[in-house]
mmCIF file of C-alpha atoms in Angstrom:
data_model
loop_
_atom_site.group_PDB
_atom_site.id
_atom_site.type_symbol
_atom_site.label_atom_id
_atom_site.label_comp_id
_atom_site.label_asym_id
_atom_site.label_seq_id
_atom_site.Cartn_x
_atom_site.Cartn_y
_atom_site.Cartn_z
ATOM 1 C CA MET A 1 -68.069 100.613 15.529
ATOM 2 C CA ASN A 2 -68.049 103.055 18.326
ATOM 3 C CA ARG A 3 -65.711 105.788 18.564
ATOM 4 C CA HIS A 4 -65.944 105.482 22.697
ATOM 5 C CA ASP A 5 -65.430 101.746 23.051
ATOM 6 C CA PRO A 6 -64.366 99.763 19.867
ATOM 7 C CA GLN A 7 -65.554 96.386 21.980
ATOM 8 C CA ILE A 8 -69.150 97.104 22.026
ATOM 9 C CA GLY A 9 -71.317 95.552 19.217
ATOM 10 C CA VAL A 10 -68.429 93.259 18.629
ATOM 11 C CA PHE A 11 -70.825 90.374 18.181
ATOM 12 C CA ILE A 12 -73.746 91.965 16.409
ATOM 13 C CA ARG A 13 -70.980 92.992 13.759
ATOM 14 C CA LYS A 14 -69.578 89.550 13.486
ATOM 15 C CA HIS A 15 -73.456 88.684 13.165
ATOM 16 C CA ALA A 16 -73.988 90.923 10.049
ATOM 17 C CA SER A 17 -71.168 89.661 8.567
ATOM 18 C CA ALA A 18 -72.376 86.388 8.573
ATOM 19 C CA ALA A 19 -75.297 87.519 7.410
ATOM 20 C CA ALA A 20 -74.063 88.783 4.157
ATOM 21 C CA LEU A 21 -72.693 86.097 3.108
ATOM 22 C CA HIS A 22 -76.053 85.423 1.368
ATOM 23 C CA ASN A 23 -77.747 88.721 1.897
ATOM 24 C CA ASP A 24 -76.886 92.598 1.117
ATOM 25 C CA VAL A 25 -76.717 93.968 4.611
ATOM 26 C CA ALA A 26 -76.887 97.514 5.962
ATOM 27 C CA LEU A 27 -75.700 97.950 9.645
ATOM 28 C CA LEU A 28 -77.396 101.160 11.595
ATOM 29 C CA CYS A 29 -76.204 101.795 14.946
ATOM 30 C CA VAL A 30 -77.783 104.639 17.165
ATOM 31 C CA LEU A 31 -76.127 105.607 20.226
ATOM 32 C CA SER A 32 -75.816 108.526 22.549
ATOM 33 C CA ASP A 33 -73.116 110.668 23.895
ATOM 34 C CA ALA A 34 -72.992 113.243 25.959
ATOM 35 C CA THR A 35 -69.734 114.801 24.736
ATOM 36 C CA GLN A 36 -70.080 115.515 20.791
ATOM 37 C CA HIS A 37 -71.599 119.437 19.881
ATOM 38 C CA ASN A 38 -74.222 118.379 17.133
ATOM 39 C CA LEU A 39 -77.378 117.020 18.212
ATOM 40 C CA ILE A 40 -77.166 114.199 15.404
ATOM 41 C CA GLU A 41 -73.994 113.233 14.183
ATOM 42 C CA ILE A 42 -73.510 110.439 11.229
ATOM 43 C CA GLU A 43 -70.252 108.452 10.460
ATOM 44 C CA GLU A 44 -70.987 106.115 7.509
ATOM 45 C CA GLN A 45 -67.996 103.355 7.562
ATOM 46 C CA LYS A 46 -67.171 100.072 5.683
ATOM 47 C CA ILE A 47 -66.929 97.360 8.002
ATOM 48 C CA GLY A 48 -65.096 94.174 6.096
ATOM 49 C CA ASN A 49 -68.666 93.512 4.224
ATOM 50 C CA ILE A 50 -70.769 95.516 6.235
ATOM 51 C CA GLN A 51 -71.780 98.821 5.307
ATOM 52 C CA THR A 52 -72.287 100.563 8.395
ATOM 53 C CA TRP A 53 -73.912 103.558 9.934
ATOM 54 C CA VAL A 54 -73.428 104.997 12.874
ATOM 55 C CA VAL A 55 -75.622 107.820 14.218
ATOM 56 C CA TYR A 56 -74.469 109.883 17.342
ATOM 57 C CA HIS A 57 -76.920 111.712 19.317
ATOM 58 C CA ARG A 58 -76.236 114.348 22.293
ATOM 59 C CA LYS A 59 -77.319 112.593 25.395
ATOM 60 C CA PHE A 60 -79.634 115.045 27.639
ATOM 61 C CA ASN A 61 -78.944 114.826 30.994
ATOM 62 C CA SER A 62 -81.086 116.358 33.828
ATOM 63 C CA PRO A 63 -81.591 115.505 37.414
ATOM 64 C CA LEU A 64 -85.828 115.215 36.174
ATOM 65 C CA MET A 65 -85.618 111.521 34.981
ATOM 66 C CA PRO A 66 -88.912 111.262 33.328
ATOM 67 C CA LEU A 67 -87.975 114.354 31.038
ATOM 68 C CA ASN A 68 -84.401 112.575 30.185
ATOM 69 C CA THR A 69 -85.945 109.641 29.019
ATOM 70 C CA VAL A 70 -89.020 111.152 26.832
ATOM 71 C CA ILE A 71 -85.944 113.855 25.256
ATOM 72 C CA ASN A 72 -83.477 111.116 24.769
ATOM 73 C CA PHE A 73 -85.755 108.698 22.949
ATOM 74 C CA SER A 74 -87.155 111.400 20.649
ATOM 75 C CA ARG A 75 -83.560 112.220 19.877
ATOM 76 C CA TYR A 76 -83.271 108.326 19.466
ATOM 77 C CA LEU A 77 -85.913 108.224 17.021
ATOM 78 C CA ARG A 78 -84.584 111.307 15.391
ATOM 79 C CA ALA A 79 -81.349 109.460 14.911
ATOM 80 C CA ASN A 80 -82.729 106.679 13.364
ATOM 81 C CA ARG A 81 -84.877 108.795 10.880
ATOM 82 C CA LYS A 82 -81.522 110.336 9.526
ATOM 83 C CA GLY A 83 -79.708 106.774 9.374
ATOM 84 C CA LEU A 84 -82.875 105.229 8.010
ATOM 85 C CA LYS A 85 -82.704 107.947 4.926
ATOM 86 C CA ALA A 86 -78.966 107.584 4.150
ATOM 87 C CA ILE A 87 -79.175 104.105 3.908
ATOM 88 C CA ARG A 88 -82.448 104.162 1.780
ATOM 89 C CA LYS A 89 -81.056 106.762 -0.421
ATOM 90 C CA LYS A 90 -77.770 104.539 -1.260
ATOM 91 C CA PHE A 91 -79.808 100.995 -1.149
ATOM 92 C CA GLY A 92 -83.596 101.641 -1.689
ATOM 93 C CA ARG A 93 -86.495 100.134 0.675
ATOM 94 C CA HIS A 94 -84.857 96.969 2.296
ATOM 95 C CA ASP A 95 -86.684 93.345 2.683
ATOM 96 C CA ILE A 96 -86.553 92.693 6.176
ATOM 97 C CA THR A 97 -85.489 94.435 9.619
ATOM 98 C CA HIS A 98 -83.011 92.630 11.744
ATOM 99 C CA ALA A 99 -83.419 93.959 15.481
ATOM 100 C CA TYR A 100 -80.905 92.970 17.974
ATOM 101 C CA ILE A 101 -81.518 94.507 21.458
ATOM 102 C CA LEU A 102 -84.644 94.713 23.109
ATOM 103 C CA LEU A 103 -86.658 96.763 23.257
ATOM 104 C CA ARG A 104 -86.053 100.622 21.376
ATOM 105 C CA PRO A 105 -84.746 98.435 17.560
ATOM 106 C CA LEU A 106 -87.647 96.433 18.457
ATOM 107 C CA PHE A 107 -90.100 99.598 18.372
ATOM 108 C CA ILE A 108 -88.196 100.843 15.539
ATOM 109 C CA ALA A 109 -88.556 97.418 13.707
ATOM 110 C CA TRP A 110 -92.281 97.318 14.727
ATOM 111 C CA TRP A 111 -93.420 100.856 13.678
ATOM 112 C CA MET A 112 -91.862 99.756 9.910
ATOM 113 C CA LYS A 113 -93.736 96.809 9.910
ATOM 114 C CA MET A 114 -96.683 98.619 10.644
ATOM 115 C CA THR A 115 -95.946 101.562 8.323
ATOM 116 C CA LYS A 116 -94.088 99.805 4.817
ATOM 117 C CA GLY A 117 -95.573 96.203 6.027
ATOM 118 C CA ILE A 118 -91.736 95.071 6.499
ATOM 119 C CA PRO A 119 -91.342 91.729 8.162
ATOM 120 C CA ILE A 120 -89.181 91.352 11.379
ATOM 121 C CA VAL A 121 -86.518 89.302 12.972
ATOM 122 C CA VAL A 122 -85.262 89.825 16.379
ATOM 123 C CA SER A 123 -82.107 88.566 18.244
ATOM 124 C CA GLU A 124 -81.333 89.100 21.600
ATOM 125 C CA GLN A 125 -78.594 88.049 24.194
ATOM 126 C CA TRP A 126 -78.873 90.159 27.404
ATOM 127 C CA SER A 127 -78.346 88.347 30.681
ATOM 128 C CA GLY A 128 -81.561 90.211 32.211
ATOM 129 C CA TYR A 129 -83.804 87.558 31.782
ATOM 130 C CA ALA A 130 -81.223 85.205 33.927
ATOM 131 C CA THR A 131 -80.404 87.561 36.872
ATOM 132 C CA GLY A 132 -83.626 88.641 37.152
ATOM 133 C CA LYS A 133 -83.383 92.346 35.999
ATOM 134 C CA PHE A 134 -86.106 91.764 33.668
ATOM 135 C CA SER A 135 -88.557 90.639 36.273
ATOM 136 C CA GLU A 136 -87.549 93.807 38.053
ATOM 137 C CA LYS A 137 -88.885 96.553 35.411
ATOM 138 C CA ASN A 138 -92.087 97.531 35.573
ATOM 139 C CA PHE A 139 -95.319 96.125 34.505
ATOM 140 C CA PHE A 140 -95.509 98.587 31.361
ATOM 141 C CA VAL A 141 -92.399 97.823 30.104
ATOM 142 C CA LYS A 142 -92.489 94.104 30.495
ATOM 143 C CA PHE A 143 -95.857 93.715 28.893
ATOM 144 C CA ILE A 144 -94.621 96.098 25.726
ATOM 145 C CA SER A 145 -91.876 94.149 25.694
ATOM 146 C CA ARG A 146 -93.614 90.577 25.796
ATOM 147 C CA TRP A 147 -95.766 92.294 22.958
ATOM 148 C CA LEU A 148 -93.082 93.391 20.953
ATOM 149 C CA PHE A 149 -91.127 90.332 20.780
ATOM 150 C CA ARG A 150 -94.554 88.411 19.317
ATOM 151 C CA GLN A 151 -94.627 90.882 16.221
ATOM 152 C CA ALA A 152 -91.435 89.624 15.097
ATOM 153 C CA GLY A 153 -91.606 87.061 12.713
ATOM 154 C CA ALA A 154 -88.488 84.758 13.591
ATOM 155 C CA ALA A 155 -86.224 85.131 16.914
ATOM 156 C CA THR A 156 -82.562 84.043 17.415
ATOM 157 C CA VAL A 157 -80.658 83.809 20.612
ATOM 158 C CA VAL A 158 -77.105 82.700 21.261
ATOM 159 C CA SER A 159 -77.807 79.413 23.425
ATOM 160 C CA GLU A 160 -80.374 76.973 24.705
ATOM 161 C CA PHE A 161 -79.982 78.855 28.276
ATOM 162 C CA LEU A 162 -81.195 81.659 27.264
ATOM 163 C CA LYS A 163 -84.370 80.498 25.154
ATOM 164 C CA THR A 164 -85.292 78.703 28.491
ATOM 165 C CA LYS A 165 -84.963 82.065 30.427
ATOM 166 C CA MET A 166 -86.612 83.959 27.796
ATOM 167 C CA VAL A 167 -89.414 81.696 27.647
ATOM 168 C CA ALA A 168 -90.063 81.648 31.143
ATOM 169 C CA ALA A 169 -90.226 85.171 30.928
ATOM 170 C CA GLY A 170 -93.213 85.096 28.998
ATOM 171 C CA MET A 171 -90.752 85.969 25.846
ATOM 172 C CA GLU A 172 -92.958 83.684 22.744
ATOM 173 C CA ASN A 173 -91.700 83.719 19.739
ATOM 174 C CA ASN A 174 -90.521 81.389 17.350
ATOM 175 C CA TYR A 175 -86.505 81.091 18.658
ATOM 176 C CA THR A 176 -83.440 79.877 16.669
ATOM 177 C CA VAL A 177 -80.089 79.713 18.586
ATOM 178 C CA THR A 178 -77.096 81.141 16.431
ATOM 179 C CA PRO A 179 -74.351 81.265 18.450
ATOM 180 C CA ASN A 180 -71.754 84.025 18.447
ATOM 181 C CA ILE A 181 -68.899 83.302 15.809
ATOM 182 C CA ALA A 182 -65.109 83.005 17.024
ATOM 183 C CA GLU A 183 -63.192 85.155 14.204
ATOM 184 C CA PRO A 184 -59.425 84.771 15.094
ATOM 185 C CA SER A 185 -57.179 87.175 13.982
ATOM 186 C CA ALA A 186 -54.809 85.601 11.438
ATOM 187 C CA LYS A 187 -52.170 88.269 12.334
ATOM 188 C CA LYS A 188 -50.311 86.809 15.816
ATOM 189 C CA THR A 189 -48.194 89.735 17.440
ATOM 190 C CA SER A 190 -47.618 89.533 20.933
ATOM 191 C CA PRO A 191 -47.875 92.322 23.306
ATOM 192 C CA LEU A 192 -46.730 91.131 25.957
ATOM 193 C CA SER A 193 -43.331 90.712 27.241
ATOM 194 C CA SER A 194 -41.882 87.150 26.611
ATOM 195 C CA ASN A 195 -40.165 86.752 30.113
ATOM 196 C CA GLY A 196 -41.027 83.078 30.465
ATOM 197 C CA LYS A 197 -44.137 83.608 33.196
ATOM 198 C CA ILE A 198 -47.062 81.964 32.626
ATOM 199 C CA LYS A 199 -49.614 84.432 31.334
ATOM 200 C CA ILE A 200 -53.472 83.796 32.878
ATOM 201 C CA ILE A 201 -55.668 86.661 30.845
ATOM 202 C CA THR A 202 -59.310 87.825 31.484
ATOM 203 C CA VAL A 203 -61.482 89.699 28.622
ATOM 204 C CA ALA A 204 -64.326 91.471 30.468
ATOM 205 C CA ASP A 205 -66.653 94.620 30.793
ATOM 206 C CA LEU A 206 -65.378 95.693 34.568
ATOM 207 C CA VAL A 207 -68.878 95.887 35.944
ATOM 208 C CA ASP A 208 -68.123 93.375 38.731
ATOM 209 C CA GLU A 209 -71.794 92.514 40.080
ATOM 210 C CA ILE A 210 -72.109 90.330 36.435
ATOM 211 C CA LYS A 211 -68.049 89.415 35.624
ATOM 212 C CA ASN A 212 -66.900 89.051 39.626
ATOM 213 C CA ILE A 213 -63.043 90.151 38.263
ATOM 214 C CA SER A 214 -62.481 90.817 42.161
ATOM 215 C CA GLY A 215 -63.083 87.217 43.027
ATOM 216 C CA THR A 216 -60.074 86.420 40.364
ATOM 217 C CA ILE A 217 -58.081 89.014 41.724
ATOM 218 C CA LYS A 218 -58.230 87.153 45.262
ATOM 219 C CA ALA A 219 -57.693 84.141 43.639
ATOM 220 C CA ILE A 220 -54.508 84.993 42.244
ATOM 221 C CA ALA A 221 -53.352 87.093 44.784
ATOM 222 C CA LYS A 222 -53.597 83.597 46.935
ATOM 223 C CA ILE A 223 -51.458 81.729 44.108
ATOM 224 C CA ALA A 224 -48.895 84.297 43.635
ATOM 225 C CA ALA A 225 -47.912 84.776 47.421
ATOM 226 C CA THR A 226 -46.306 81.306 47.084
ATOM 227 C CA ASN A 227 -45.585 80.940 42.805
ATOM 228 C CA LYS A 228 -44.195 84.277 41.950
ATOM 229 C CA GLU A 229 -43.911 83.033 37.407
ATOM 230 C CA ILE A 230 -47.186 83.949 36.969
ATOM 231 C CA GLU A 231 -49.046 87.601 35.391
ATOM 232 C CA PHE A 232 -52.665 87.721 34.745
ATOM 233 C CA HIS A 233 -53.463 90.170 32.732
ATOM 234 C CA ILE A 234 -56.895 92.356 32.484
ATOM 235 C CA ILE A 235 -58.510 93.362 29.334
ATOM 236 C CA GLY A 236 -61.425 96.045 29.255
ATOM 237 C CA HIS A 237 -62.897 98.857 31.152
ATOM 238 C CA GLY A 238 -65.748 99.752 33.617
ATOM 239 C CA LYS A 239 -67.614 101.839 36.185
ATOM 240 C CA ASP A 240 -65.238 99.116 38.315
ATOM 241 C CA GLU A 241 -62.168 99.626 37.390
ATOM 242 C CA LEU A 242 -60.890 101.988 39.981
ATOM 243 C CA LEU A 243 -62.525 99.420 42.420
ATOM 244 C CA LEU A 244 -60.429 96.498 41.088
ATOM 245 C CA LYS A 245 -56.841 98.378 40.373
ATOM 246 C CA ASN A 246 -57.470 99.384 44.200
ATOM 247 C CA LEU A 247 -57.774 95.556 45.140
ATOM 248 C CA ALA A 248 -54.860 94.423 42.954
ATOM 249 C CA LYS A 249 -53.402 97.419 44.690
ATOM 250 C CA GLU A 250 -54.152 95.950 48.436
ATOM 251 C CA TYR A 251 -52.385 93.367 47.453
ATOM 252 C CA GLY A 252 -49.217 94.755 46.505
ATOM 253 C CA LEU A 253 -49.489 93.170 42.935
ATOM 254 C CA LEU A 254 -50.889 96.085 40.449
ATOM 255 C CA ASP A 255 -48.316 96.436 37.638
ATOM 256 C CA SER A 256 -45.971 93.753 39.429
ATOM 257 C CA THR A 257 -48.269 90.641 38.623
ATOM 258 C CA ILE A 258 -51.658 92.128 37.983
ATOM 259 C CA PHE A 259 -51.750 94.037 35.088
ATOM 260 C CA PHE A 260 -54.796 96.429 33.611
ATOM 261 C CA HIS A 261 -54.932 97.194 29.727
ATOM 262 C CA GLY A 262 -58.041 98.748 29.211
ATOM 263 C CA VAL A 263 -60.455 98.693 26.625
ATOM 264 C CA LYS A 264 -59.204 96.929 23.362
ATOM 265 C CA PRO A 265 -60.202 96.506 19.879
ATOM 266 C CA ASN A 266 -61.128 93.233 18.796
ATOM 267 C CA GLU A 267 -58.004 92.561 17.197
ATOM 268 C CA GLU A 268 -55.633 93.413 19.646
ATOM 269 C CA VAL A 269 -57.969 91.080 21.991
ATOM 270 C CA PHE A 270 -56.564 88.285 19.830
ATOM 271 C CA GLN A 271 -53.042 89.461 19.929
ATOM 272 C CA PHE A 272 -53.712 88.976 23.692
ATOM 273 C CA LEU A 273 -55.703 85.605 23.784
ATOM 274 C CA TYR A 274 -52.508 84.504 21.148
ATOM 275 C CA ALA A 275 -49.876 85.494 23.696
ATOM 276 C CA SER A 276 -51.417 84.380 26.475
ATOM 277 C CA ASN A 277 -51.394 80.333 28.490
ATOM 278 C CA PHE A 278 -55.204 80.381 29.443
ATOM 279 C CA LEU A 279 -58.408 82.386 29.873
ATOM 280 C CA VAL A 280 -60.446 83.132 33.332
ATOM 281 C CA MET A 281 -63.890 83.833 32.607
ATOM 282 C CA ASN A 282 -65.282 84.359 36.288
ATOM 283 C CA SER A 283 -69.190 85.636 35.824
ATOM 284 C CA TRP A 284 -72.296 85.337 37.819
ATOM 285 C CA PHE A 285 -74.073 85.081 34.420
ATOM 286 C CA GLU A 286 -73.325 84.754 30.480
ATOM 287 C CA THR A 287 -75.849 84.055 27.951
ATOM 288 C CA PHE A 288 -72.782 82.667 25.888
ATOM 289 C CA SER A 289 -69.901 84.024 26.694
ATOM 290 C CA LEU A 290 -68.136 85.042 23.370
ATOM 291 C CA ILE A 291 -64.523 85.436 24.825
ATOM 292 C CA CYS A 292 -64.561 82.021 25.426
ATOM 293 C CA ILE A 293 -65.040 80.910 22.235
ATOM 294 C CA GLU A 294 -62.630 83.412 21.135
ATOM 295 C CA ALA A 295 -60.028 82.068 23.408
ATOM 296 C CA MET A 296 -60.161 78.489 22.204
ATOM 297 C CA SER A 297 -60.169 79.757 18.743
ATOM 298 C CA CYS A 298 -56.714 81.129 19.580
ATOM 299 C CA GLY A 299 -55.538 77.406 20.992
ATOM 300 C CA ILE A 300 -55.806 78.494 24.951
ATOM 301 C CA PRO A 301 -58.055 76.513 27.246
ATOM 302 C CA VAL A 302 -60.133 78.198 29.521
ATOM 303 C CA ILE A 303 -61.528 77.872 33.319
ATOM 304 C CA ALA A 304 -65.316 79.100 32.848
ATOM 305 C CA THR A 305 -68.535 79.521 35.423
ATOM 306 C CA ARG A 306 -71.132 77.454 35.056
ATOM 307 C CA CYS A 307 -73.165 80.623 34.664
ATOM 308 C CA GLY A 308 -75.365 79.620 31.473
ATOM 309 C CA GLY A 309 -73.758 79.788 27.993
ATOM 310 C CA PRO A 310 -70.275 77.792 28.591
ATOM 311 C CA GLU A 311 -71.708 74.639 29.532
ATOM 312 C CA GLN A 312 -72.966 74.606 25.964
ATOM 313 C CA PHE A 313 -68.971 73.826 24.964
ATOM 314 C CA ILE A 314 -66.454 73.805 27.617
ATOM 315 C CA ASN A 315 -65.908 70.115 28.579
ATOM 316 C CA ARG A 316 -62.642 68.243 30.144
ATOM 317 C CA ASP A 317 -60.804 68.764 26.263
ATOM 318 C CA THR A 318 -61.830 72.764 26.287
ATOM 319 C CA GLY A 319 -61.118 74.011 29.886
ATOM 320 C CA ILE A 320 -62.449 73.804 33.642
ATOM 321 C CA LEU A 321 -66.041 74.483 34.824
ATOM 322 C CA ILE A 322 -66.402 75.494 38.064
ATOM 323 C CA GLU A 323 -69.288 76.759 40.165
ATOM 324 C CA PRO A 324 -70.152 80.541 40.088
ATOM 325 C CA GLY A 325 -68.744 82.651 43.291
ATOM 326 C CA ASP A 326 -67.028 79.474 44.620
ATOM 327 C CA ALA A 327 -63.836 80.723 45.076
ATOM 328 C CA GLU A 328 -61.888 77.647 46.370
ATOM 329 C CA GLN A 329 -62.891 75.668 43.365
ATOM 330 C CA LEU A 330 -61.557 79.429 41.183
ATOM 331 C CA ARG A 331 -58.035 78.911 42.918
ATOM 332 C CA ILE A 332 -58.016 74.712 42.788
ATOM 333 C CA ALA A 333 -58.534 75.778 39.116
ATOM 334 C CA ILE A 334 -56.245 78.363 38.197
ATOM 335 C CA GLU A 335 -53.368 76.043 40.211
ATOM 336 C CA THR A 336 -54.349 73.493 38.327
ATOM 337 C CA MET A 337 -54.460 74.475 34.722
ATOM 338 C CA ILE A 338 -51.107 76.422 35.730
ATOM 339 C CA SER A 339 -49.714 72.952 35.664
ATOM 340 C CA THR A 340 -51.613 71.661 32.943
ATOM 341 C CA PHE A 341 -52.628 74.050 30.365
ATOM 342 C CA MET A 342 -49.988 72.884 28.123
ATOM 343 C CA LYS A 343 -51.459 69.495 27.877
ATOM 344 C CA TYR A 344 -54.757 70.857 25.707
ATOM 345 C CA ASP A 345 -54.318 70.554 22.469
ATOM 346 C CA SER A 346 -53.634 74.053 20.630
ATOM 347 C CA LYS A 347 -54.575 73.078 16.748
ATOM 348 C CA ARG A 348 -57.806 70.697 18.777
ATOM 349 C CA LEU A 349 -59.021 73.663 20.493
ATOM 350 C CA ALA A 350 -58.466 76.282 17.350
ATOM 351 C CA ASP A 351 -60.532 73.552 15.423
ATOM 352 C CA PHE A 352 -63.542 72.977 17.626
ATOM 353 C CA ALA A 353 -64.216 76.476 17.815
ATOM 354 C CA ASN A 354 -63.624 77.910 14.434
ATOM 355 C CA SER A 355 -65.898 74.700 12.979
ATOM 356 C CA GLN A 356 -69.141 75.044 15.777
ATOM 357 C CA PHE A 357 -68.697 78.585 15.521
ATOM 358 C CA SER A 358 -68.028 79.427 12.144
ATOM 359 C CA MET A 359 -69.470 82.258 10.422
ATOM 360 C CA LYS A 360 -70.519 80.054 7.716
ATOM 361 C CA GLY A 361 -72.418 78.411 10.005
ATOM 362 C CA VAL A 362 -74.100 80.975 11.298
ATOM 363 C CA GLY A 363 -74.655 82.712 8.180
ATOM 364 C CA GLU A 364 -76.871 79.699 6.547
ATOM 365 C CA LYS A 365 -78.847 79.750 9.359
ATOM 366 C CA PHE A 366 -79.646 83.452 8.988
ATOM 367 C CA ASP A 367 -80.383 82.919 5.323
ATOM 368 C CA GLU A 368 -82.638 80.068 6.425
ATOM 369 C CA ILE A 369 -84.458 82.096 8.812
ATOM 370 C CA TYR A 370 -84.949 85.660 5.994
ATOM 371 C CA ARG A 371 -85.832 82.970 3.121
ATOM 372 C CA ASN A 372 -88.648 81.311 5.275
ATOM 373 C CA LEU A 373 -89.764 84.379 6.445
ATOM 374 C CA LEU A 374 -90.418 86.353 2.903
ATOM 375 C CA ASN A 375 -91.742 83.080 1.428
ATOM 376 C CA ARG A 376 -94.965 83.513 4.276
#
């Protein structure tokens, strides 16, 4: 959906597709882009069963931060007006605004509630309620966030863990847990060499303070010192990409044992998962971890940290749980999985993921929320 990063918003697109199983859904995504020439650009797309409008506004950059905030917010509002006008022209007035991720989308939804009487459903996935980033925000932002959140007629979160953290942060509403969706590709074409080596994979934003990929690289380096039959494949990009590549280079493993593939569309990510033997998710915090269930839906087991979300679906039948930041536990877990991954039942893993996190089940939950809200 994002022309610069095809992975951004995948979980939202899947939720929208689930909602569209029972309802007519139009998806509006407003993004900033510092590279574009025009002030506002709009792209209409058909993604699966969803009519989508992606509106880009040119990002304003100035040394004066308050000026940045004011100008970029005004451009954001203008981009929303243009997108909503395009949607109304095609479909007419909508019945419910479903706002994803605080704070600006919820402000737009609240404005339409005030001016047009359109009720709101709000969904949140942000890990900042667990990491402490929400509590670090200034008083005004926290006050507005809590007040706007209460204006929604219903709220959804991806896990009980996130719900608990949000309630503790003062985000009050009537919550429903609607997990992320496993939607495996039917196509299976291997992008990796069939050289007989054991293939370990991580798919993540390369932001080490959250994903701790450096910890995984260090564990792989220790294991690779005595085991030459492994490969570690990393998909994603982010601010720490160069740092992580340099770390792999320091160990003498870059492009020989450790491979960086950059960001990939969701369809290609599934091809990498099918071609791998197991996934490592070594984050400090996750409100859910979509990639873990995507890996299981492809029939491969998972090593994951007890970081909030994965505990609800990782067990001895689906993988190994370890403590966040425990380098020795991580090394032992990877070594254990290297020798035992073939003992996991691929069909059982896929059946579990696809039944517990199906588009059908999530779609039914959304439909119930919408109808209850409209019948009040």
